[in-house]
PDB file of C-alpha atoms in Angstrom:
ATOM      1  CA  MET A 139       0.017   0.035  -0.048  1.00  0.00           C
ATOM      2  CA  PHE A 140       3.183   2.158  -0.859  1.00  0.00           C
ATOM      3  CA  GLY A 141       0.333   3.909  -3.219  1.00  0.00           C
ATOM      4  CA  LEU A 142      -1.581   5.357  -0.417  1.00  0.00           C
ATOM      5  CA  HIS A 143       1.006   7.510   0.929  1.00  0.00           C
ATOM      6  CA  LEU A 144       1.810   9.055  -2.398  1.00  0.00           C
ATOM      7  CA  GLY A 145      -1.520   9.516  -3.337  1.00  0.00           C
ATOM      8  CA  ASP A 146      -2.129   6.762  -5.531  1.00  0.00           C
ATOM      9  CA  HIS A 147      -5.431   5.702  -4.121  1.00  0.00           C
ATOM     10  CA  ARG A 148      -5.753   3.360  -7.116  1.00  0.00           C
ATOM     11  CA  ASP A 149      -2.481   1.804  -6.421  1.00  0.00           C
ATOM     12  CA  SER A 150      -4.000   1.037  -2.693  1.00  0.00           C
ATOM     13  CA  LEU A 151      -7.648  -0.312  -3.803  1.00  0.00           C
ATOM     14  CA  ASP A 152      -5.836  -2.856  -6.448  1.00  0.00           C
ATOM     15  CA  HIS A 153      -3.492  -3.994  -3.664  1.00  0.00           C
ATOM     16  CA  LEU A 154      -6.528  -4.258  -0.845  1.00  0.00           C
ATOM     17  CA  ASP A 155      -9.174  -5.908  -3.430  1.00  0.00           C
ATOM     18  CA  ARG A 156      -6.298  -8.908  -3.894  1.00  0.00           C
ATOM     19  CA  ALA A 157      -5.825  -8.942  -0.252  1.00  0.00           C
ATOM     20  CA  LEU A 158      -9.823  -9.124  -0.036  1.00  0.00           C
ATOM     21  CA  ALA A 159      -9.587 -12.310  -2.461  1.00  0.00           C
ATOM     22  CA  ALA A 160      -7.325 -13.982  -0.857  1.00  0.00           C
ATOM     23  CA  VAL A 161      -8.798 -13.628   2.365  1.00  0.00           C
ATOM     24  CA  ARG A 162     -12.265 -14.590   1.469  1.00  0.00           C
ATOM     25  CA  GLU A 163     -10.595 -17.526  -0.282  1.00  0.00           C
ATOM     26  CA  SER A 164      -9.035 -18.915   3.110  1.00  0.00           C
ATOM     27  CA  GLY A 165     -12.239 -18.165   4.841  1.00  0.00           C
ATOM     28  CA  ARG A 166     -10.630 -15.502   7.245  1.00  0.00           C
ATOM     29  CA  ARG A 167     -13.542 -13.642   7.703  1.00  0.00           C
ATOM     30  CA  ARG A 168     -11.915 -11.349  10.724  1.00  0.00           C
ATOM     31  CA  GLU A 169      -9.125 -10.387   7.963  1.00  0.00           C
ATOM     32  CA  GLU A 170     -11.972 -10.208   5.678  1.00  0.00           C
ATOM     33  CA  SER A 171     -13.372  -7.252   7.448  1.00  0.00           C
ATOM     34  CA  ILE A 172      -9.973  -5.456   8.415  1.00  0.00           C
ATOM     35  CA  ALA A 173      -9.540  -5.536   4.148  1.00  0.00           C
ATOM     36  CA  LEU A 174     -12.736  -4.138   4.274  1.00  0.00           C
ATOM     37  CA  TRP A 175     -12.404  -1.642   6.656  1.00  0.00           C
ATOM     38  CA  LEU A 176      -9.264  -0.661   5.084  1.00  0.00           C
ATOM     39  CA  ARG A 177     -10.523  -0.120   1.875  1.00  0.00           C
ATOM     40  CA  GLY A 178     -13.020   2.181   2.929  1.00  0.00           C
ATOM     41  CA  GLN A 179     -10.181   4.207   4.742  1.00  0.00           C
ATOM     42  CA  VAL A 180      -9.044   4.811   1.155  1.00  0.00           C
ATOM     43  CA  GLN A 181     -12.258   5.271  -0.559  1.00  0.00           C
ATOM     44  CA  VAL A 182     -13.015   8.164   1.950  1.00  0.00           C
ATOM     45  CA  MET A 183      -9.245   9.628   1.120  1.00  0.00           C
ATOM     46  CA  ALA A 184      -9.996   9.345  -2.193  1.00  0.00           C
ATOM     47  CA  GLY A 185     -13.109  11.006  -2.442  1.00  0.00           C
ATOM     48  CA  ASP A 186     -15.273   8.002  -2.834  1.00  0.00           C
ATOM     49  CA  TYR A 187     -17.882   8.350   0.189  1.00  0.00           C
ATOM     50  CA  GLU A 188     -20.528   6.076  -1.281  1.00  0.00           C
ATOM     51  CA  GLY A 189     -18.215   3.600  -1.805  1.00  0.00           C
ATOM     52  CA  ALA A 190     -16.603   3.747   1.467  1.00  0.00           C
ATOM     53  CA  LEU A 191     -20.078   3.428   2.748  1.00  0.00           C
ATOM     54  CA  HIS A 192     -20.785   0.409   0.914  1.00  0.00           C
ATOM     55  CA  SER A 193     -17.004  -1.264   1.815  1.00  0.00           C
ATOM     56  CA  THR A 194     -17.793  -0.475   5.539  1.00  0.00           C
ATOM     57  CA  ALA A 195     -21.133  -1.848   5.723  1.00  0.00           C
ATOM     58  CA  LEU A 196     -19.833  -5.155   4.899  1.00  0.00           C
ATOM     59  CA  SER A 197     -16.965  -4.689   7.612  1.00  0.00           C
ATOM     60  CA  LEU A 198     -19.560  -4.081  10.381  1.00  0.00           C
ATOM     61  CA  GLU A 199     -21.836  -6.799   8.769  1.00  0.00           C
ATOM     62  CA  ILE A 200     -18.893  -9.626   9.440  1.00  0.00           C
ATOM     63  CA  ASP A 201     -18.096  -8.234  12.789  1.00  0.00           C
ATOM     64  CA  HIS A 202     -21.234  -8.200  14.200  1.00  0.00           C
ATOM     65  CA  GLU A 203     -21.461 -11.794  13.285  1.00  0.00           C
ATOM     66  CA  LEU A 204     -18.463 -12.278  14.998  1.00  0.00           C
ATOM     67  CA  GLY A 205     -19.296 -10.014  17.957  1.00  0.00           C
ATOM     68  CA  GLU A 206     -16.003  -7.859  17.305  1.00  0.00           C
ATOM     69  CA  ARG A 207     -16.691  -4.828  19.028  1.00  0.00           C
ATOM     70  CA  TYR A 208     -13.450  -2.923  18.446  1.00  0.00           C
ATOM     71  CA  GLY A 209     -13.996  -3.480  14.640  1.00  0.00           C
ATOM     72  CA  ARG A 210     -17.337  -2.158  15.073  1.00  0.00           C
ATOM     73  CA  MET A 211     -16.345   1.166  16.657  1.00  0.00           C
ATOM     74  CA  VAL A 212     -13.455   1.772  13.882  1.00  0.00           C
ATOM     75  CA  GLY A 213     -16.153   0.836  11.034  1.00  0.00           C
ATOM     76  CA  LEU A 214     -18.910   3.246  12.660  1.00  0.00           C
ATOM     77  CA  ILE A 215     -16.122   5.775  12.884  1.00  0.00           C
ATOM     78  CA  THR A 216     -15.608   5.081   9.511  1.00  0.00           C
ATOM     79  CA  MET A 217     -18.866   5.637   8.380  1.00  0.00           C
ATOM     80  CA  GLY A 218     -19.534   8.887  10.089  1.00  0.00           C
ATOM     81  CA  ALA A 219     -16.743  10.800   8.567  1.00  0.00           C
ATOM     82  CA  ALA A 220     -17.715   9.247   5.007  1.00  0.00           C
ATOM     83  CA  GLY A 221     -21.581  10.060   5.708  1.00  0.00           C
ATOM     84  CA  SER A 222     -20.871  13.719   7.201  1.00  0.00           C
ATOM     85  CA  THR A 223     -19.428  14.417   3.893  1.00  0.00           C
ATOM     86  CA  THR A 224     -22.633  12.986   1.926  1.00  0.00           C
ATOM     87  CA  GLY A 225     -25.365  12.718   3.782  1.00  0.00           C
ATOM     88  CA  PRO A 226     -27.960  15.149   5.666  1.00  0.00           C
ATOM     89  CA  ALA A 227     -25.358  17.229   7.524  1.00  0.00           C
ATOM     90  CA  ARG A 228     -23.074  17.973   4.575  1.00  0.00           C
ATOM     91  CA  ARG A 229     -26.109  19.162   2.604  1.00  0.00           C
ATOM     92  CA  THR A 230     -27.025  21.787   5.764  1.00  0.00           C
ATOM     93  CA  ARG A 231     -23.566  23.265   5.828  1.00  0.00           C
TER      94      ARG A 231
END
């Protein structure tokens, strides 16, 4: 994910997509959630707020299934960041 430090969000997303495919194939649900959350983070940085909300929602679903409280907390923070730029709060500014 070196591209992230250089502002190359597409490169970072490509790496995350490959990681996501690998963890899905292995059945490692916690790692899948982390990859989805990271994807949402990069999408926020890239300005793809709708994509970030989608990736993070998928991550939250997995964390809910696993009873993973920390994952749900950081996912909700990400959704708040993405939602504040797309939702009603943003439209009223």
